[in-house]
């Protein structure tokens, strides 16, 4: 069995060696640029880890693992354009380096390339893999649309938010694990349990991300703290704050949500203090623990020796113990 670090190092070398030889170069240069930014590559690593539970030579599924990574980066490229984000992983985003039209077209090319890479899986699994990949891609679009619609709503429920992050974030982690497991020879039942494992850690991962945006250390977290508060993003934290606040606290929260002129640091401090008084930190921590425990239960049900599951267990531990 490979460790996650070993899989990441080897897969990074594979990605670095990719060459897009088709023309025009202006279409493929942004693709190479996006893939060169690095990142944790958690989705292809999960696919390789699931495969490695059953088979040793993980290089045999580098093509579909590349497909997952190219697809994920395609979503980030278009997300950055939709959000008008200037930077990604410390570098300028594609629409800043080139322009909006190039970002759209190169992103479209990445989607096609992702399908081509994914279709290089063994013929015996082709329909099963492509059906799951296509469903996952569609679900991610659904999650993104929900997220956009939430911006104009003041009645988003916690259940709706959890469903949105399941679709937008968790399904791709889940699909990565299930595809890797099936390609490795896992039973349909065990592959589904690994899918559930990925789903639960995906929701926990996004909840942790929301949590760290309020309570994280900017140097460790990798981005400024309080961004969600400044843009009134309908996170689990805000939804639960409004749900559990008393009348006075709710009025104060709504005052900050509706404020047009404010000092960013003052708003972040005031809303964070309200979260503390309402008990949102503990509510979010409890929900994260609930999903991480569900993930552990799904993993425990997989019919493999415990030592084979250790690297997957470490992923949950790393997720839930990221520094604040």
XYZ file of N, CA and C in Angstrom, residues 10 36 42 54 64 74 138 172 177 185 188-189 213 220 229 237 244 280 282 302 307 318:
66
model
N 3.933 11.031 -6.693
C 4.024 10.344 -7.978
C 3.026 10.903 -8.989
N -0.633 23.507 -13.570
C 0.694 23.742 -12.979
C 0.608 24.390 -11.601
N -6.573 16.151 -3.915
C -7.195 15.173 -3.037
C -8.094 14.208 -3.800
N -7.073 -2.573 -3.490
C -7.305 -3.846 -4.168
C -6.196 -4.226 -5.140
N -7.924 7.943 -15.763
C -9.130 8.441 -15.107
C -8.842 9.354 -13.912
N -11.260 22.452 -13.979
C -12.201 23.133 -14.879
C -13.268 23.863 -14.066
N -23.202 16.616 -13.430
C -24.506 17.282 -13.433
C -24.882 17.735 -12.022
N -18.034 14.783 -5.763
C -16.839 14.503 -6.554
C -15.828 13.681 -5.746
N -13.638 8.043 -5.116
C -13.419 6.809 -4.360
C -14.124 5.618 -5.003
N -11.443 -3.556 -8.514
C -12.063 -4.866 -8.340
C -12.935 -4.983 -7.117
N -19.643 -4.239 -5.718
C -20.558 -3.101 -5.832
C -20.898 -2.564 -4.448
N -21.076 -3.468 -3.475
C -21.454 -3.061 -2.114
C -20.333 -2.266 -1.447
N -13.138 29.804 8.106
C -13.268 31.165 7.591
C -13.596 32.143 8.719
N -2.319 29.708 8.590
C -2.481 28.265 8.413
C -3.555 27.971 7.375
N -18.190 36.290 6.072
C -18.956 37.273 6.848
C -19.112 38.562 6.052
N -22.828 28.352 9.345
C -22.623 29.204 10.522
C -23.676 30.300 10.597
N -30.787 30.281 15.905
C -30.682 30.150 17.359
C -30.600 31.490 18.092
N -22.673 29.283 18.017
C -22.567 28.711 16.676
C -21.324 27.836 16.524
N -19.898 25.796 18.610
C -20.158 24.441 19.106
C -21.155 23.707 18.216
N -16.628 -1.521 5.081
C -15.958 -2.052 3.890
C -15.249 -3.347 4.248
N -5.908 -2.668 8.484
C -4.651 -1.982 8.128
C -4.697 -1.378 6.732
N -6.822 14.285 9.450
C -6.225 15.528 8.966
C -7.287 16.588 8.717
